[in-house]
Amino acid sequence: MSKARVFIVDDHPLVREGLGARIAAQRDMEVCGEAVEAEAALAQVDAAKPDLVIVDLSLRESNGLSLIKKLMQRDAHPKILVLSAHDESVFAERALRAGAQGYVNKQEAQGKVLDAIRAVLRGELYVSSDVAQRLLGRAVGDRRTGGGVESLSNRELEIFELIGRGNGTRAIAEQLHLSVHTIETHRENIRVKLGLRNGTELLRHAVQWVLEGR
């Protein structure tokens, strides 16, 4: 029987080791490669030819959502499963919109990740029941789940997290290859969307959000 080829993108060695061991123990799948950040993953995926790529959203000097979008732009793109510690209420729908077919929170991964891999390989969508209910609610016009951090765009959310990790405007601009003015504009938009009075409140809110594990 041909084994499904799985590529892992995660910057935590213990996660890659543990996940790789679980996959290797299965008769129907194997690990065909690993990477710790987006550029390395993009450079290796073509040669590895995976059927599925498992992506964490927090990577070294890169963003998992951006990696998903870049993978989806390829002619023969693999299926994508997100395995992340990020709050699924904020990030799961963003990952799906970017092109992922599944989302598993790392806190629940031990008993579900293999089921999620197999479901996505079969062409199914794999999310928690809460996310599925939210998606269904949006499909029938229920808008009650919006607001707060969920109202931020992907770029705003990326900047919000960088603020919470102690980065100043210029440092964020350099890291994202954007102008200082652009970052300042995003900061102001974030402040307004979150109903915060000033930059100090924005910083405090961002730091608290990061410390609480998003």
JSON list of N, CA and C in Angstrom, two decimals, residues 84-130:
[
{"chain": "A", "resi": 84, "resn": "SER", "atom": "N", "xyz": [-1.66, 24.21, 15.61]},
{"chain": "A", "resi": 84, "resn": "SER", "atom": "CA", "xyz": [-1.19, 25.44, 16.23]},
{"chain": "A", "resi": 84, "resn": "SER", "atom": "C", "xyz": [-1.71, 25.60, 17.65]},
{"chain": "A", "resi": 85, "resn": "ALA", "atom": "N", "xyz": [-0.98, 26.38, 18.44]},
{"chain": "A", "resi": 85, "resn": "ALA", "atom": "CA", "xyz": [-1.42, 26.72, 19.79]},
{"chain": "A", "resi": 85, "resn": "ALA", "atom": "C", "xyz": [-2.27, 27.98, 19.80]},
{"chain": "A", "resi": 86, "resn": "HIS", "atom": "N", "xyz": [-2.40, 28.63, 18.67]},
{"chain": "A", "resi": 86, "resn": "HIS", "atom": "CA", "xyz": [-3.19, 29.85, 18.57]},
{"chain": "A", "resi": 86, "resn": "HIS", "atom": "C", "xyz": [-4.67, 29.54, 18.82]},
{"chain": "A", "resi": 87, "resn": "ASP", "atom": "N", "xyz": [-5.37, 30.53, 19.37]},
{"chain": "A", "resi": 87, "resn": "ASP", "atom": "CA", "xyz": [-6.79, 30.41, 19.66]},
{"chain": "A", "resi": 87, "resn": "ASP", "atom": "C", "xyz": [-7.57, 30.16, 18.38]},
{"chain": "A", "resi": 88, "resn": "GLU", "atom": "N", "xyz": [-8.26, 29.02, 18.31]},
{"chain": "A", "resi": 88, "resn": "GLU", "atom": "CA", "xyz": [-8.96, 28.68, 17.08]},
{"chain": "A", "resi": 88, "resn": "GLU", "atom": "C", "xyz": [-10.11, 29.63, 16.79]},
{"chain": "A", "resi": 89, "resn": "SER", "atom": "N", "xyz": [-10.67, 30.28, 17.82]},
{"chain": "A", "resi": 89, "resn": "SER", "atom": "CA", "xyz": [-11.77, 31.21, 17.59]},
{"chain": "A", "resi": 89, "resn": "SER", "atom": "C", "xyz": [-11.31, 32.42, 16.78]},
{"chain": "A", "resi": 90, "resn": "VAL", "atom": "N", "xyz": [-10.01, 32.72, 16.82]},
{"chain": "A", "resi": 90, "resn": "VAL", "atom": "CA", "xyz": [-9.45, 33.83, 16.07]},
{"chain": "A", "resi": 90, "resn": "VAL", "atom": "C", "xyz": [-8.81, 33.37, 14.77]},
{"chain": "A", "resi": 91, "resn": "PHE", "atom": "N", "xyz": [-8.13, 32.23, 14.79]},
{"chain": "A", "resi": 91, "resn": "PHE", "atom": "CA", "xyz": [-7.27, 31.86, 13.68]},
{"chain": "A", "resi": 91, "resn": "PHE", "atom": "C", "xyz": [-7.80, 30.75, 12.76]},
{"chain": "A", "resi": 92, "resn": "ALA", "atom": "N", "xyz": [-8.70, 29.92, 13.22]},
{"chain": "A", "resi": 92, "resn": "ALA", "atom": "CA", "xyz": [-9.12, 28.78, 12.40]},
{"chain": "A", "resi": 92, "resn": "ALA", "atom": "C", "xyz": [-9.74, 29.23, 11.08]},
{"chain": "A", "resi": 93, "resn": "GLU", "atom": "N", "xyz": [-10.67, 30.17, 11.14]},
{"chain": "A", "resi": 93, "resn": "GLU", "atom": "CA", "xyz": [-11.32, 30.63, 9.91]},
{"chain": "A", "resi": 93, "resn": "GLU", "atom": "C", "xyz": [-10.33, 31.32, 8.99]},
{"chain": "A", "resi": 94, "resn": "ARG", "atom": "N", "xyz": [-9.37, 32.05, 9.56]},
{"chain": "A", "resi": 94, "resn": "ARG", "atom": "CA", "xyz": [-8.35, 32.71, 8.74]},
{"chain": "A", "resi": 94, "resn": "ARG", "atom": "C", "xyz": [-7.51, 31.66, 8.00]},
{"chain": "A", "resi": 95, "resn": "ALA", "atom": "N", "xyz": [-7.16, 30.59, 8.71]},
{"chain": "A", "resi": 95, "resn": "ALA", "atom": "CA", "xyz": [-6.36, 29.53, 8.09]},
{"chain": "A", "resi": 95, "resn": "ALA", "atom": "C", "xyz": [-7.14, 28.86, 6.95]},
{"chain": "A", "resi": 96, "resn": "LEU", "atom": "N", "xyz": [-8.42, 28.63, 7.18]},
{"chain": "A", "resi": 96, "resn": "LEU", "atom": "CA", "xyz": [-9.25, 28.00, 6.14]},
{"chain": "A", "resi": 96, "resn": "LEU", "atom": "C", "xyz": [-9.39, 28.93, 4.93]},
{"chain": "A", "resi": 97, "resn": "ARG", "atom": "N", "xyz": [-9.58, 30.21, 5.18]},
{"chain": "A", "resi": 97, "resn": "ARG", "atom": "CA", "xyz": [-9.69, 31.16, 4.07]},
{"chain": "A", "resi": 97, "resn": "ARG", "atom": "C", "xyz": [-8.39, 31.24, 3.28]},
{"chain": "A", "resi": 98, "resn": "ALA", "atom": "N", "xyz": [-7.25, 31.05, 3.98]},
{"chain": "A", "resi": 98, "resn": "ALA", "atom": "CA", "xyz": [-5.95, 31.09, 3.31]},
{"chain": "A", "resi": 98, "resn": "ALA", "atom": "C", "xyz": [-5.74, 29.86, 2.42]},
{"chain": "A", "resi": 99, "resn": "GLY", "atom": "N", "xyz": [-6.46, 28.77, 2.72]},
{"chain": "A", "resi": 99, "resn": "GLY", "atom": "CA", "xyz": [-6.33, 27.58, 1.88]},
{"chain": "A", "resi": 99, "resn": "GLY", "atom": "C", "xyz": [-6.18, 26.27, 2.63]},
{"chain": "A", "resi": 100, "resn": "ALA", "atom": "N", "xyz": [-6.06, 26.33, 3.96]},
{"chain": "A", "resi": 100, "resn": "ALA", "atom": "CA", "xyz": [-5.93, 25.09, 4.74]},
{"chain": "A", "resi": 100, "resn": "ALA", "atom": "C", "xyz": [-7.24, 24.30, 4.70]},
{"chain": "A", "resi": 101, "resn": "GLN", "atom": "N", "xyz": [-7.13, 22.98, 4.84]},
{"chain": "A", "resi": 101, "resn": "GLN", "atom": "CA", "xyz": [-8.32, 22.13, 4.86]},
{"chain": "A", "resi": 101, "resn": "GLN", "atom": "C", "xyz": [-8.66, 21.63, 6.26]},
{"chain": "A", "resi": 102, "resn": "GLY", "atom": "N", "xyz": [-7.81, 21.97, 7.24]},
{"chain": "A", "resi": 102, "resn": "GLY", "atom": "CA", "xyz": [-8.08, 21.52, 8.59]},
{"chain": "A", "resi": 102, "resn": "GLY", "atom": "C", "xyz": [-7.34, 22.36, 9.61]},
{"chain": "A", "resi": 103, "resn": "TYR", "atom": "N", "xyz": [-7.83, 22.34, 10.85]},
{"chain": "A", "resi": 103, "resn": "TYR", "atom": "CA", "xyz": [-7.21, 23.09, 11.94]},
{"chain": "A", "resi": 103, "resn": "TYR", "atom": "C", "xyz": [-7.34, 22.29, 13.22]},
{"chain": "A", "resi": 104, "resn": "VAL", "atom": "N", "xyz": [-6.19, 22.03, 13.87]},
{"chain": "A", "resi": 104, "resn": "VAL", "atom": "CA", "xyz": [-6.18, 21.30, 15.14]},
{"chain": "A", "resi": 104, "resn": "VAL", "atom": "C", "xyz": [-5.38, 22.12, 16.15]},
{"chain": "A", "resi": 105, "resn": "ASN", "atom": "N", "xyz": [-5.94, 22.33, 17.33]},
{"chain": "A", "resi": 105, "resn": "ASN", "atom": "CA", "xyz": [-5.22, 23.02, 18.38]},
{"chain": "A", "resi": 105, "resn": "ASN", "atom": "C", "xyz": [-4.23, 22.05, 19.03]},
{"chain": "A", "resi": 106, "resn": "LYS", "atom": "N", "xyz": [-3.01, 22.52, 19.30]},
{"chain": "A", "resi": 106, "resn": "LYS", "atom": "CA", "xyz": [-1.97, 21.65, 19.86]},
{"chain": "A", "resi": 106, "resn": "LYS", "atom": "C", "xyz": [-2.37, 21.06, 21.21]},
{"chain": "A", "resi": 107, "resn": "GLN", "atom": "N", "xyz": [-3.21, 21.74, 21.94]},
{"chain": "A", "resi": 107, "resn": "GLN", "atom": "CA", "xyz": [-3.63, 21.23, 23.24]},
{"chain": "A", "resi": 107, "resn": "GLN", "atom": "C", "xyz": [-4.52, 19.99, 23.09]},
{"chain": "A", "resi": 108, "resn": "GLU", "atom": "N", "xyz": [-5.11, 19.82, 21.93]},
{"chain": "A", "resi": 108, "resn": "GLU", "atom": "CA", "xyz": [-5.98, 18.67, 21.69]},
{"chain": "A", "resi": 108, "resn": "GLU", "atom": "C", "xyz": [-5.38, 17.69, 20.69]},
{"chain": "A", "resi": 109, "resn": "ALA", "atom": "N", "xyz": [-4.14, 17.97, 20.27]},
{"chain": "A", "resi": 109, "resn": "ALA", "atom": "CA", "xyz": [-3.59, 17.26, 19.12]},
{"chain": "A", "resi": 109, "resn": "ALA", "atom": "C", "xyz": [-3.35, 15.78, 19.34]},
{"chain": "A", "resi": 110, "resn": "GLN", "atom": "N", "xyz": [-2.96, 15.37, 20.54]},
{"chain": "A", "resi": 110, "resn": "GLN", "atom": "CA", "xyz": [-2.52, 14.00, 20.75]},
{"chain": "A", "resi": 110, "resn": "GLN", "atom": "C", "xyz": [-3.56, 12.97, 20.29]},
{"chain": "A", "resi": 111, "resn": "GLY", "atom": "N", "xyz": [-4.81, 13.20, 20.61]},
{"chain": "A", "resi": 111, "resn": "GLY", "atom": "CA", "xyz": [-5.82, 12.23, 20.23]},
{"chain": "A", "resi": 111, "resn": "GLY", "atom": "C", "xyz": [-6.49, 12.50, 18.91]},
{"chain": "A", "resi": 112, "resn": "LYS", "atom": "N", "xyz": [-6.21, 13.68, 18.30]},
{"chain": "A", "resi": 112, "resn": "LYS", "atom": "CA", "xyz": [-6.96, 14.06, 17.12]},
{"chain": "A", "resi": 112, "resn": "LYS", "atom": "C", "xyz": [-6.13, 14.26, 15.86]},
{"chain": "A", "resi": 113, "resn": "VAL", "atom": "N", "xyz": [-4.82, 14.46, 16.01]},
{"chain": "A", "resi": 113, "resn": "VAL", "atom": "CA", "xyz": [-4.03, 14.86, 14.86]},
{"chain": "A", "resi": 113, "resn": "VAL", "atom": "C", "xyz": [-4.03, 13.79, 13.76]},
{"chain": "A", "resi": 114, "resn": "LEU", "atom": "N", "xyz": [-3.95, 12.50, 14.14]},
{"chain": "A", "resi": 114, "resn": "LEU", "atom": "CA", "xyz": [-3.96, 11.46, 13.11]},
{"chain": "A", "resi": 114, "resn": "LEU", "atom": "C", "xyz": [-5.31, 11.39, 12.41]},
{"chain": "A", "resi": 115, "resn": "ASP", "atom": "N", "xyz": [-6.40, 11.56, 13.17]},
{"chain": "A", "resi": 115, "resn": "ASP", "atom": "CA", "xyz": [-7.73, 11.60, 12.55]},
{"chain": "A", "resi": 115, "resn": "ASP", "atom": "C", "xyz": [-7.82, 12.78, 11.60]},
{"chain": "A", "resi": 116, "resn": "ALA", "atom": "N", "xyz": [-7.26, 13.93, 12.01]},
{"chain": "A", "resi": 116, "resn": "ALA", "atom": "CA", "xyz": [-7.30, 15.12, 11.18]},
{"chain": "A", "resi": 116, "resn": "ALA", "atom": "C", "xyz": [-6.50, 14.91, 9.89]},
{"chain": "A", "resi": 117, "resn": "ILE", "atom": "N", "xyz": [-5.32, 14.30, 10.00]},
{"chain": "A", "resi": 117, "resn": "ILE", "atom": "CA", "xyz": [-4.50, 14.04, 8.82]},
{"chain": "A", "resi": 117, "resn": "ILE", "atom": "C", "xyz": [-5.26, 13.16, 7.82]},
{"chain": "A", "resi": 118, "resn": "ARG", "atom": "N", "xyz": [-5.84, 12.10, 8.31]},
{"chain": "A", "resi": 118, "resn": "ARG", "atom": "CA", "xyz": [-6.55, 11.18, 7.42]},
{"chain": "A", "resi": 118, "resn": "ARG", "atom": "C", "xyz": [-7.78, 11.85, 6.79]},
{"chain": "A", "resi": 119, "resn": "ALA", "atom": "N", "xyz": [-8.48, 12.66, 7.58]},
{"chain": "A", "resi": 119, "resn": "ALA", "atom": "CA", "xyz": [-9.66, 13.35, 7.05]},
{"chain": "A", "resi": 119, "resn": "ALA", "atom": "C", "xyz": [-9.27, 14.30, 5.94]},
{"chain": "A", "resi": 120, "resn": "VAL", "atom": "N", "xyz": [-8.23, 15.09, 6.15]},
{"chain": "A", "resi": 120, "resn": "VAL", "atom": "CA", "xyz": [-7.80, 16.05, 5.13]},
{"chain": "A", "resi": 120, "resn": "VAL", "atom": "C", "xyz": [-7.28, 15.32, 3.90]},
{"chain": "A", "resi": 121, "resn": "LEU", "atom": "N", "xyz": [-6.57, 14.22, 4.08]},
{"chain": "A", "resi": 121, "resn": "LEU", "atom": "CA", "xyz": [-6.09, 13.43, 2.93]},
{"chain": "A", "resi": 121, "resn": "LEU", "atom": "C", "xyz": [-7.25, 12.88, 2.11]},
{"chain": "A", "resi": 122, "resn": "ARG", "atom": "N", "xyz": [-8.38, 12.60, 2.78]},
{"chain": "A", "resi": 122, "resn": "ARG", "atom": "CA", "xyz": [-9.57, 12.12, 2.05]},
{"chain": "A", "resi": 122, "resn": "ARG", "atom": "C", "xyz": [-10.31, 13.25, 1.34]},
{"chain": "A", "resi": 123, "resn": "GLY", "atom": "N", "xyz": [-9.84, 14.48, 1.54]},
{"chain": "A", "resi": 123, "resn": "GLY", "atom": "CA", "xyz": [-10.49, 15.61, 0.91]},
{"chain": "A", "resi": 123, "resn": "GLY", "atom": "C", "xyz": [-11.57, 16.25, 1.77]},
{"chain": "A", "resi": 124, "resn": "GLU", "atom": "N", "xyz": [-11.61, 15.89, 3.05]},
{"chain": "A", "resi": 124, "resn": "GLU", "atom": "CA", "xyz": [-12.62, 16.43, 3.96]},
{"chain": "A", "resi": 124, "resn": "GLU", "atom": "C", "xyz": [-12.08, 17.64, 4.71]},
{"chain": "A", "resi": 125, "resn": "LEU", "atom": "N", "xyz": [-12.99, 18.46, 5.22]},
{"chain": "A", "resi": 125, "resn": "LEU", "atom": "CA", "xyz": [-12.63, 19.57, 6.07]},
{"chain": "A", "resi": 125, "resn": "LEU", "atom": "C", "xyz": [-12.62, 19.10, 7.51]},
{"chain": "A", "resi": 126, "resn": "TYR", "atom": "N", "xyz": [-11.55, 19.42, 8.27]},
{"chain": "A", "resi": 126, "resn": "TYR", "atom": "CA", "xyz": [-11.46, 18.97, 9.65]},
{"chain": "A", "resi": 126, "resn": "TYR", "atom": "C", "xyz": [-11.29, 20.18, 10.57]},
{"chain": "A", "resi": 127, "resn": "VAL", "atom": "N", "xyz": [-12.30, 20.46, 11.38]},
{"chain": "A", "resi": 127, "resn": "VAL", "atom": "CA", "xyz": [-12.25, 21.51, 12.39]},
{"chain": "A", "resi": 127, "resn": "VAL", "atom": "C", "xyz": [-13.00, 21.03, 13.62]},
{"chain": "A", "resi": 128, "resn": "SER", "atom": "N", "xyz": [-12.85, 21.75, 14.73]},
{"chain": "A", "resi": 128, "resn": "SER", "atom": "CA", "xyz": [-13.59, 21.39, 15.94]},
{"chain": "A", "resi": 128, "resn": "SER", "atom": "C", "xyz": [-15.07, 21.66, 15.74]},
{"chain": "A", "resi": 129, "resn": "SER", "atom": "N", "xyz": [-15.88, 21.11, 16.61]},
{"chain": "A", "resi": 129, "resn": "SER", "atom": "CA", "xyz": [-17.33, 21.32, 16.50]},
{"chain": "A", "resi": 129, "resn": "SER", "atom": "C", "xyz": [-17.68, 22.79, 16.68]},
{"chain": "A", "resi": 130, "resn": "ASP", "atom": "N", "xyz": [-16.94, 23.51, 17.54]},
{"chain": "A", "resi": 130, "resn": "ASP", "atom": "CA", "xyz": [-17.19, 24.94, 17.75]},
{"chain": "A", "resi": 130, "resn": "ASP", "atom": "C", "xyz": [-16.95, 25.73, 16.47]}
]
